mmCIF file of C-alpha atoms in Angstrom:
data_model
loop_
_atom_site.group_PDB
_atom_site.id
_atom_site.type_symbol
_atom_site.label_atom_id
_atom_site.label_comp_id
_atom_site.label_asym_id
_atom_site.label_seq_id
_atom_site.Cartn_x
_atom_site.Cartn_y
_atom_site.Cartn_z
ATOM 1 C CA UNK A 177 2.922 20.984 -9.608
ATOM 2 C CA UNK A 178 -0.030 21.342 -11.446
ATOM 3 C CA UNK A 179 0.019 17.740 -12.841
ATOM 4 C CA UNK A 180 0.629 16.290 -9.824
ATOM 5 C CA UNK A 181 -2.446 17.467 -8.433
ATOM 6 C CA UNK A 182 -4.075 16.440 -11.407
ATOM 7 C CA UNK A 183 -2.742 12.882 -11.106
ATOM 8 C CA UNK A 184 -4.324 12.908 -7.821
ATOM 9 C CA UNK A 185 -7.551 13.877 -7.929
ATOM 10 C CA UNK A 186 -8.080 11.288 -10.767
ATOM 11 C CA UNK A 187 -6.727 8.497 -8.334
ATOM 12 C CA UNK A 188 -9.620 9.753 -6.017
ATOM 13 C CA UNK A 189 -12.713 9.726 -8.573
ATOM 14 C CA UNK A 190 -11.775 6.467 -9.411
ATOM 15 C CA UNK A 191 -12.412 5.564 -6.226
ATOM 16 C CA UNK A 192 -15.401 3.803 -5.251
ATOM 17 C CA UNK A 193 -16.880 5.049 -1.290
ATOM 18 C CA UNK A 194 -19.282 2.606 0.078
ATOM 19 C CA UNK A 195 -22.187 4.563 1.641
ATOM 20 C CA UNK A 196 -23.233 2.932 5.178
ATOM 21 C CA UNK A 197 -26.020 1.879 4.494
ATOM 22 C CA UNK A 198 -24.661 -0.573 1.684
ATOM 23 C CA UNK A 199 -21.739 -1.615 4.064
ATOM 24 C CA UNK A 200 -24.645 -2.180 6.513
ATOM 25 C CA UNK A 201 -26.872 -4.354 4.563
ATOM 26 C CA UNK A 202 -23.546 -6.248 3.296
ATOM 27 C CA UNK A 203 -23.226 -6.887 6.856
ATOM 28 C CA UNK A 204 -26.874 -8.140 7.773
ATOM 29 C CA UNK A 205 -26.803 -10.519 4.445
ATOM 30 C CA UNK A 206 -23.601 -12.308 5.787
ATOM 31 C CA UNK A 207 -25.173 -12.414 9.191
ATOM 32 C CA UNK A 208 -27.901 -14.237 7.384
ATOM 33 C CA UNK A 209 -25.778 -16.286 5.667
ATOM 34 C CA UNK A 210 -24.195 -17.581 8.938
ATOM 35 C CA UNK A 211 -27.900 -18.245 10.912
ATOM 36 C CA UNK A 212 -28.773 -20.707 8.049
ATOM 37 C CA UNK A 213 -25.937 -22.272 7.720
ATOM 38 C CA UNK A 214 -25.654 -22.918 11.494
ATOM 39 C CA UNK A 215 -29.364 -24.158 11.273
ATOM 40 C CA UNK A 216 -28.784 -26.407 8.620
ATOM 41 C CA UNK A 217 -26.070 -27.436 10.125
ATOM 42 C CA UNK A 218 -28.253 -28.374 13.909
ATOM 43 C CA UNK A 219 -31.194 -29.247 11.692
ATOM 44 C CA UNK A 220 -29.813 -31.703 9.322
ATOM 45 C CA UNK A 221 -27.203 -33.491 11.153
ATOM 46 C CA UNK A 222 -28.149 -37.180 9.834
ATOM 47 C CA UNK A 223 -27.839 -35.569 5.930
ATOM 48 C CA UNK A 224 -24.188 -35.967 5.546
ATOM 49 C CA UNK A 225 -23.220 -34.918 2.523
ATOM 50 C CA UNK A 226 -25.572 -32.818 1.833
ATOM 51 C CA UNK A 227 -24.023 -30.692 4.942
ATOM 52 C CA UNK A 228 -20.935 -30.696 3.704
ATOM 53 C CA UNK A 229 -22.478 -29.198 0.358
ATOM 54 C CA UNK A 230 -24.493 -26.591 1.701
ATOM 55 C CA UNK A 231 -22.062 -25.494 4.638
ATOM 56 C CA UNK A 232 -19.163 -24.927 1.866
ATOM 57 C CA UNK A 233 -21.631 -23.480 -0.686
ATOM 58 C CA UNK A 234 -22.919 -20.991 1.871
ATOM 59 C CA UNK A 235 -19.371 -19.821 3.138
ATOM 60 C CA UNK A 236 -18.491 -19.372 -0.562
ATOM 61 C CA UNK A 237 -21.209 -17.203 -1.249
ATOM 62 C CA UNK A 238 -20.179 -14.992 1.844
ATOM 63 C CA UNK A 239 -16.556 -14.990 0.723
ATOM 64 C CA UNK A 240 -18.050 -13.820 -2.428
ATOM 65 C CA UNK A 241 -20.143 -10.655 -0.674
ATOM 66 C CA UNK A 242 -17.047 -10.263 1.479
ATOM 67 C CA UNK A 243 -14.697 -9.768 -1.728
ATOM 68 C CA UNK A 244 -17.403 -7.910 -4.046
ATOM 69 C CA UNK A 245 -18.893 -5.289 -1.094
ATOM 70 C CA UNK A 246 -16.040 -4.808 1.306
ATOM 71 C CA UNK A 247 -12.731 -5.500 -0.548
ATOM 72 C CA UNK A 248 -14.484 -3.571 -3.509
ATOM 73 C CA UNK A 249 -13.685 -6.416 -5.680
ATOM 74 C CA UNK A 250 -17.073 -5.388 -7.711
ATOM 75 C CA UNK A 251 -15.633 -1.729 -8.307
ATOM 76 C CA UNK A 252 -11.977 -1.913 -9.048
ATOM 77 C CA UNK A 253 -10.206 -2.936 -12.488
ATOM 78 C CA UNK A 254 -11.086 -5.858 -13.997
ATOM 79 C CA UNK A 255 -7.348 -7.080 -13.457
ATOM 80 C CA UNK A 256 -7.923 -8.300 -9.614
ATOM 81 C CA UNK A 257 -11.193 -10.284 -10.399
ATOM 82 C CA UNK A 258 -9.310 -12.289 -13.463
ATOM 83 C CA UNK A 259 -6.557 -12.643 -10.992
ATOM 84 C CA UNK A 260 -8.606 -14.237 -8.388
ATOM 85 C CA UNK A 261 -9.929 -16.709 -10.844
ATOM 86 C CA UNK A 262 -6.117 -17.302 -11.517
ATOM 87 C CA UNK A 263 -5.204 -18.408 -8.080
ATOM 88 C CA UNK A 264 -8.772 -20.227 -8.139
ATOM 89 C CA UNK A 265 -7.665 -22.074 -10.863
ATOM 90 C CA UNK A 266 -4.581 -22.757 -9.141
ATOM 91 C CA UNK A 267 -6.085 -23.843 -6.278
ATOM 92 C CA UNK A 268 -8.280 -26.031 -8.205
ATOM 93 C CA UNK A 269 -5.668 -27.811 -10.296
ATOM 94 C CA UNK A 270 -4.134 -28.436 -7.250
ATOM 95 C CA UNK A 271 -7.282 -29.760 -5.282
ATOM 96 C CA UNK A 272 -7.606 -32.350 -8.659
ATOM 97 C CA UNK A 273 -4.021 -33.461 -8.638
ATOM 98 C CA UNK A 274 -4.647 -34.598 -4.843
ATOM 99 C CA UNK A 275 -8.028 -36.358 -5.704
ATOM 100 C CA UNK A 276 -6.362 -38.410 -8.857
ATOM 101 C CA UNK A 277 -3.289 -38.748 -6.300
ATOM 102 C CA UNK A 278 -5.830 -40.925 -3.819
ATOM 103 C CA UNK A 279 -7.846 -42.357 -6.457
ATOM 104 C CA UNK A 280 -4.558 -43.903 -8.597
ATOM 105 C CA UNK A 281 -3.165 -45.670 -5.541
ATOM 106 C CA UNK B 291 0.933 12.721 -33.786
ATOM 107 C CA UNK B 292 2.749 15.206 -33.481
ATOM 108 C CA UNK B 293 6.075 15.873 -30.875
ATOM 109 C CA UNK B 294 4.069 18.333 -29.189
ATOM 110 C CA UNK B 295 1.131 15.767 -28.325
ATOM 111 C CA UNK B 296 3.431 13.508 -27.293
ATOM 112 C CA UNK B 297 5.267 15.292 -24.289
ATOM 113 C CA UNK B 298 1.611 16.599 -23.216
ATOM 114 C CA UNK B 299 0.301 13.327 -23.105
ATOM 115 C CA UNK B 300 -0.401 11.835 -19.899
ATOM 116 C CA UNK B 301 0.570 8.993 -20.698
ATOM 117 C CA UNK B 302 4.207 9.756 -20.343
ATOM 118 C CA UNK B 303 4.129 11.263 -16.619
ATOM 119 C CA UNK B 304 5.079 7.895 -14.393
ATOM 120 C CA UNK B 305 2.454 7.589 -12.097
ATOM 121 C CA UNK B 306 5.138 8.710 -9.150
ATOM 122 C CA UNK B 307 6.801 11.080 -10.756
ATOM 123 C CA UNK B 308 7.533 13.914 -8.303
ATOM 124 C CA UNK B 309 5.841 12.355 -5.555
ATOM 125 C CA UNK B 310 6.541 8.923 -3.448
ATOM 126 C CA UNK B 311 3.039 7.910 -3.471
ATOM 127 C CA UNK B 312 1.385 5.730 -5.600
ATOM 128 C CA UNK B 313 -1.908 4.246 -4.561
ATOM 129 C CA UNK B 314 -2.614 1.659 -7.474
ATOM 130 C CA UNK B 315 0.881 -0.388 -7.251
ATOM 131 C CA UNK B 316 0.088 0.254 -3.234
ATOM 132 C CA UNK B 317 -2.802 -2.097 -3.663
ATOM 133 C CA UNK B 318 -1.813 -4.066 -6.313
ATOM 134 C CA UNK B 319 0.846 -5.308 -3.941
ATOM 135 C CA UNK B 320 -1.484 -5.729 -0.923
ATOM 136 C CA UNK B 321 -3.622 -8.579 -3.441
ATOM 137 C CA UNK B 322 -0.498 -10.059 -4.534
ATOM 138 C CA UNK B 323 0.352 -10.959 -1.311
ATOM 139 C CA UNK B 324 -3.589 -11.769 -0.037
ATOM 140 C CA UNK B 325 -3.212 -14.252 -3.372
ATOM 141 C CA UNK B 326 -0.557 -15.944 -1.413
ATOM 142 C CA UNK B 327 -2.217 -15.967 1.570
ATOM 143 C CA UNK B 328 -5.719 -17.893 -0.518
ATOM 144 C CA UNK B 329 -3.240 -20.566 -1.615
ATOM 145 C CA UNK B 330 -1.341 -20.775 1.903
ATOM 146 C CA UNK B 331 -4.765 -21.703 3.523
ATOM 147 C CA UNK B 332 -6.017 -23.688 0.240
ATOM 148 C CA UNK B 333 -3.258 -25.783 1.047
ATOM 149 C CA UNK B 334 -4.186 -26.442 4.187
ATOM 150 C CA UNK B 335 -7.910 -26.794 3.164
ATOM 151 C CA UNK B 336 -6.957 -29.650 0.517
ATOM 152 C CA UNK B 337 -5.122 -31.363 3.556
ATOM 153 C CA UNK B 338 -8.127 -31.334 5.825
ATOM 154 C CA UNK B 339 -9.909 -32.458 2.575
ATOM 155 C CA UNK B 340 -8.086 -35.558 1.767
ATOM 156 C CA UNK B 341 -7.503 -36.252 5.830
ATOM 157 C CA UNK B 342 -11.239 -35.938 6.048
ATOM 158 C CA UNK B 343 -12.170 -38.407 2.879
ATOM 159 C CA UNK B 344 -9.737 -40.655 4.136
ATOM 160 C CA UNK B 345 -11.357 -40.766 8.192
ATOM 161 C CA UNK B 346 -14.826 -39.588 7.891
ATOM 162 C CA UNK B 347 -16.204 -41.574 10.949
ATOM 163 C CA UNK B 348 -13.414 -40.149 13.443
ATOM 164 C CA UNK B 349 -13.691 -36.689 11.892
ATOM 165 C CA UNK B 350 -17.393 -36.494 12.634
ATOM 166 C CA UNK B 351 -16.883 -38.026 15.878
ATOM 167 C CA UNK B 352 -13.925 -35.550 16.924
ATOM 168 C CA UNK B 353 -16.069 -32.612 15.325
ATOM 169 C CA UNK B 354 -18.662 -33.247 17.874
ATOM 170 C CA UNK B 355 -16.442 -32.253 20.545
ATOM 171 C CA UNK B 356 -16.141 -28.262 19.144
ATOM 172 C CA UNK B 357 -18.885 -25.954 20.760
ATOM 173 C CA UNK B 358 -21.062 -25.082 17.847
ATOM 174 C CA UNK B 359 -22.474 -21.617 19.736
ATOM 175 C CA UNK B 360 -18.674 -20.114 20.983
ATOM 176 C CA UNK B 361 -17.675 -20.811 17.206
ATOM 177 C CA UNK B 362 -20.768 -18.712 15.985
ATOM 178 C CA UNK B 363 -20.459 -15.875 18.314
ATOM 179 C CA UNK B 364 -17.014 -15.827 16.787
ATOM 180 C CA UNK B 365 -17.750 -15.595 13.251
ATOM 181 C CA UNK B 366 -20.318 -12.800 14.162
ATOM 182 C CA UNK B 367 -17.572 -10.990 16.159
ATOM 183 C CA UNK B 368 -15.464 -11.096 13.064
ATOM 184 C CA UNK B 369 -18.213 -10.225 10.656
ATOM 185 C CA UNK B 370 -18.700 -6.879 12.346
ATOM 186 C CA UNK B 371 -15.491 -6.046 12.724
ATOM 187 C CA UNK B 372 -15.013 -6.442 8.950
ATOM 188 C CA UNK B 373 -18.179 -4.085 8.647
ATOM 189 C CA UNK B 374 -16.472 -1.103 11.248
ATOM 190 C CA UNK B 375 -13.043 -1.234 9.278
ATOM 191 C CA UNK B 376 -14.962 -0.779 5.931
ATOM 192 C CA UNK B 377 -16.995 1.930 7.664
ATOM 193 C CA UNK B 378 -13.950 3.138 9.040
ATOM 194 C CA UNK B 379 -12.204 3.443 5.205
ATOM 195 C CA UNK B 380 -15.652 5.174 4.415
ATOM 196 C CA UNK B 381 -15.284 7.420 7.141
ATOM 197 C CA UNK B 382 -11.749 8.603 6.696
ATOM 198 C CA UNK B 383 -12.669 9.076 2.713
ATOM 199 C CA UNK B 384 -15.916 11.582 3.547
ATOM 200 C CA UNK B 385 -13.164 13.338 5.914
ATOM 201 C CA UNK B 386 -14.068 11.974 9.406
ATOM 202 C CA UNK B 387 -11.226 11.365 10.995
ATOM 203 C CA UNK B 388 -12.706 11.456 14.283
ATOM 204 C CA UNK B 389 -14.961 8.359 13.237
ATOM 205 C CA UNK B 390 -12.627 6.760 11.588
ATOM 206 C CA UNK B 391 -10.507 6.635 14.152
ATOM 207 C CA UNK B 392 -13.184 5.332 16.835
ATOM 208 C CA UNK B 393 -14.502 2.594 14.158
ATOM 209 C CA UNK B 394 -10.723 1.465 13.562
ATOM 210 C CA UNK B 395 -10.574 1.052 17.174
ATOM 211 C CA UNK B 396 -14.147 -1.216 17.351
ATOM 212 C CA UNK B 397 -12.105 -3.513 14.833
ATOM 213 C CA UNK B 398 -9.212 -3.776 17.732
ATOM 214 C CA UNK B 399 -11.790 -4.556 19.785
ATOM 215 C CA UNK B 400 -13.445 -6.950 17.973
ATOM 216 C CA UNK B 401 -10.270 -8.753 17.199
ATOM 217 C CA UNK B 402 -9.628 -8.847 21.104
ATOM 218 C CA UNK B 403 -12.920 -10.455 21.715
ATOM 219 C CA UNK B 404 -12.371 -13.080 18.975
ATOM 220 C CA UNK B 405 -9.067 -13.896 20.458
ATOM 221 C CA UNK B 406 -10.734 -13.895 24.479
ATOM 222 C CA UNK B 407 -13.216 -16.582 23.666
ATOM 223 C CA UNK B 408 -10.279 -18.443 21.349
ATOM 224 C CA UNK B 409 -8.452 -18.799 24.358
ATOM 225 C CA UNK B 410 -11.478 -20.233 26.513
ATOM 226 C CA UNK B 411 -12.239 -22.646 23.431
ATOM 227 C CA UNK B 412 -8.467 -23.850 23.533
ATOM 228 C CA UNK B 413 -8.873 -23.419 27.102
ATOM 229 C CA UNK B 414 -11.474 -26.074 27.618
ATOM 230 C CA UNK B 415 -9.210 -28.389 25.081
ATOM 231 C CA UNK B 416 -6.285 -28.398 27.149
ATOM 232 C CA UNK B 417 -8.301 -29.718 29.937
ATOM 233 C CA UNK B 418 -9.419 -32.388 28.325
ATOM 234 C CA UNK B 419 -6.266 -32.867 27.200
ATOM 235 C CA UNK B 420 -6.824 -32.946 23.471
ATOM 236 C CA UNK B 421 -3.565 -30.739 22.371
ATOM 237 C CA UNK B 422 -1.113 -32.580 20.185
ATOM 238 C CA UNK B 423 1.035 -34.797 22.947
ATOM 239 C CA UNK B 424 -1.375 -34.396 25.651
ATOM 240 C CA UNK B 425 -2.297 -38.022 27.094
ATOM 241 C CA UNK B 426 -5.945 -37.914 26.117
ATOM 242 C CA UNK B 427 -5.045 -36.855 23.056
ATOM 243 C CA UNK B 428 -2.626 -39.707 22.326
ATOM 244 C CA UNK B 429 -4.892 -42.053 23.732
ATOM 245 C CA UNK B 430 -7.207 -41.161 20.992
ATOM 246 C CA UNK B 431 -7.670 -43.215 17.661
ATOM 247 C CA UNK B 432 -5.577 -41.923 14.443
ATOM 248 C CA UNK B 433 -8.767 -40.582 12.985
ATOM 249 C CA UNK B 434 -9.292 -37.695 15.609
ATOM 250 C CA UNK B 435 -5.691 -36.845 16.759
ATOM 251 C CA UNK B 436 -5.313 -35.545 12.873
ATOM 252 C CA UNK B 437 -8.693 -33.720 13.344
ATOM 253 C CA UNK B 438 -7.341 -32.348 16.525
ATOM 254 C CA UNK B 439 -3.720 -31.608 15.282
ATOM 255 C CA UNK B 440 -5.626 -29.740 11.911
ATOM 256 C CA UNK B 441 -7.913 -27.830 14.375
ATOM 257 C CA UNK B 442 -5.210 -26.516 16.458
ATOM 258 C CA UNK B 443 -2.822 -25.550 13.317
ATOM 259 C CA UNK B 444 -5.255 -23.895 11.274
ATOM 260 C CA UNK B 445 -7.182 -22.075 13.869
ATOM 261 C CA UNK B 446 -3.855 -21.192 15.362
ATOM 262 C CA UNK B 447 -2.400 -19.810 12.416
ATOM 263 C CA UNK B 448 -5.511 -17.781 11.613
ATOM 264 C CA UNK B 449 -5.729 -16.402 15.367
ATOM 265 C CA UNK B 450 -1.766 -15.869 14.595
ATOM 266 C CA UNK B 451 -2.920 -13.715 11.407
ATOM 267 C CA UNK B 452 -6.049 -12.129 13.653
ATOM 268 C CA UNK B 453 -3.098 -10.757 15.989
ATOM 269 C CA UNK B 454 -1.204 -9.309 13.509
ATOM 270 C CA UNK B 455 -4.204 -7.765 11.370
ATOM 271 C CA UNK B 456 -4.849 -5.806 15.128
ATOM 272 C CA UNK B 457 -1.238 -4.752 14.901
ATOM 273 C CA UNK B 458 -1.307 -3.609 11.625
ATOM 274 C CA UNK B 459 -4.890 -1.774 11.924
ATOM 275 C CA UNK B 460 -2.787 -0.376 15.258
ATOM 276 C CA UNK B 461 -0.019 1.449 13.496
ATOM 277 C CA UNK B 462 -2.862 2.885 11.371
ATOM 278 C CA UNK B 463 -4.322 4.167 13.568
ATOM 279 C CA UNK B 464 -1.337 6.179 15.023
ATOM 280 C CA UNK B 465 -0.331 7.745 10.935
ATOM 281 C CA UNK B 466 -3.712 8.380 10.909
ATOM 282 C CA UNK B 467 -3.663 10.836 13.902
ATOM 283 C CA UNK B 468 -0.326 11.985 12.582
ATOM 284 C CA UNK B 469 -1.833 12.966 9.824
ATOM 285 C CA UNK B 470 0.173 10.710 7.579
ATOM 286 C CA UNK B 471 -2.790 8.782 6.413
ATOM 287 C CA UNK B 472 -5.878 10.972 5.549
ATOM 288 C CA UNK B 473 -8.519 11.645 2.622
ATOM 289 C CA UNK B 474 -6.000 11.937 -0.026
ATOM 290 C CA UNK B 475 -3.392 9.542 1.445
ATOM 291 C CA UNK B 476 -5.412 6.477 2.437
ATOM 292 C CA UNK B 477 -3.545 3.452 0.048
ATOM 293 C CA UNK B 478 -2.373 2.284 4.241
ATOM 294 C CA UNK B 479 -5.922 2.096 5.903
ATOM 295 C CA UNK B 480 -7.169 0.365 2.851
ATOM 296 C CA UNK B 481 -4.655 -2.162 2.265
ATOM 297 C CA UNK B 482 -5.145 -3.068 6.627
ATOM 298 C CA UNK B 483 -8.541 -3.356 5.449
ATOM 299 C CA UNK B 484 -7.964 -5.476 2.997
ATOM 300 C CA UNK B 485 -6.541 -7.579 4.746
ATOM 301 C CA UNK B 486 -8.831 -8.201 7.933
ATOM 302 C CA UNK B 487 -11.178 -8.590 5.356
ATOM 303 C CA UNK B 488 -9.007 -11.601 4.199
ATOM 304 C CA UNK B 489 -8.556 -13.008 7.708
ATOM 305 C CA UNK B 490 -12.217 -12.786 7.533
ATOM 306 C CA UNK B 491 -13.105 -14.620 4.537
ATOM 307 C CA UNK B 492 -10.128 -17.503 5.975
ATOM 308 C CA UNK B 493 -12.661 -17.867 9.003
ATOM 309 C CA UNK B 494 -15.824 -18.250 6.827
ATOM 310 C CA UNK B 495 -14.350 -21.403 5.584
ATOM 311 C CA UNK B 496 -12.963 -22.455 9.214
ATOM 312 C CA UNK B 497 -15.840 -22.439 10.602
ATOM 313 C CA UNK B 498 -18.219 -25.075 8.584
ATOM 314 C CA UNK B 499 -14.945 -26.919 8.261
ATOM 315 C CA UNK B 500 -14.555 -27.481 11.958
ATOM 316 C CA UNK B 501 -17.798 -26.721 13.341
ATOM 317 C CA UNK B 502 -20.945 -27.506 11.300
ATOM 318 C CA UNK B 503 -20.027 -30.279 9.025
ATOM 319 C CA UNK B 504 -21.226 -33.333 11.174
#
């Protein structure tokens, strides 16, 4: 019984608990994030592949703060970050197999 | 060492021995299956990619038809909902169950908005008959019926994934007024959290993909 409890409790110090105030400013900087990105994206409209740059850029860097802040990517084990470069990586390999798919033809 | 360290070593107790509950292979299997999910929509995403290369003119053109502002209003809807579940997870970890109750229920919420003005975006397509086998739409050059047809597949399949994410925050919600999820017990809240956070992140990338790049 007694380890048990044990086992618990060091589960929950392990844990990381956002305060508000960071889950709040997460919040504003992806809010931010999305305001420029919709300006560039009124602004510039003649600049075409420099939107198409920026726009996926931008959304990367929230889908960063999203996984870091409130999926606690930045606090757990090591294991899920080299795991997400894994499927990255994936992705990626897959992304250049389609490019040297159109390119070859 | 000696046989005496040994069987007082932690290391040896199974991380479920005695108990049912184990919150690390709880969320190890959540991300295994998010994983999935990244390379179900980066399939997609390389699809829309090549599609795109291939007909940039009728892209942009077809692009222009998407309301810029309803699309925005939607990605702040979802960002904030991604805030109240994490402030929910906070909540029910200080011991607020209360709060984290009412801030599980503001993510509902949310998701219902998001999925209102969805419906009076597709709305407004079906009028103008752009949905795959409508007239208009098969009046259209090649070009923008594949803009069209990617539009209404990948936005459908994340509003399909918004639904379900409600669902699943839903049931929460009940275990955690049974008591069956609470400060010590909270693997299930997290792993919901998880993944609206994913559907989240899939709608970060929607939305420049469809909306913004002209």
């Amino acid at each position: 019984m007694k380890n048990k409890e044990n086992i618990t409790s060091e589960n929950h110090e392990q844990e990381h608990v956002s305060s508000y105030s960071e889950l709040f400013g997460t919040w504003a900087a992806l809010i931010i994030l999305t305001g420029m990105t919709v300006f560039i994206s009124i602004s510039g409209a003649n600049l075409r592949t420099l939107t198409i740059a920026t726009a996926l850029l931008i959304a990367s860097v929230k889908a960063l703060v999203v996984g870091f802040y409130f999926m606690h990517l930045k606090f757990e084990t090591r294991l899920y970050r080299i795991m997400i470069i894994i499927v990255m990586a994936l992705f990626t390999f897959f992304l250049i197999m389609v490019i040297l798919d159109y390119l070859t033809r | 060492m000696t046989k005496t360290d040994l069987t007082m070593n932690h290391a040896f107790v199974l991380p479920n021995s005695g108990h049912k509950f184990d919150a690390k292979a709880s969320k190890m299997g959540m991300w295994l299956f998010l994983y999935t999910e990244l390379l179900l929509f980066g399939g997609l995403f390389i699809v829309y990619m090549a599609y795109r290369y291939l007909n940039q003119n009728a892209f942009l053109l077809a692009s222009f038809e998407l309301n810029v502002w309803m699309g925005t209003i939607n990605t702040i809807v979802l960002l904030t909902s991604s805030l109240t579940i994490a402030m929910s997870i906070t909540a029910l970890q200080k011991g607020d169950t209360r709060l984290s109750i009412i801030l599980a229920f503001s993510t509902i919420l949310a998701a219902l908005v998001f999925l209102v003005i969805k419906y009076f975006e597709w709305g407004a397509k079906f009028e103008h008959g752009l949905f795959p086998g409508m007239d208009h739409y098969n009046s259209l050059p090649y070009g923008e019926r594949l803009y069209f047809y990617l539009y209404f597949f990948m936005t459908g399949l994340h509003a399909l994934h918004v639904i379900v994410g409600g669902i699943f925050i839903g049931v929460v919600i009940r275990l955690i007024r049974k008591g069956r999820i609470n400060k010590n017990r909270i693997s299930l809240l997290e792993n919901s959290g998880l993944y609206w956070h994913l559907v989240d992140v899939i709608w970060i990338y929607l939305f420049p993909l469809f909306y913004l790049i002209h």
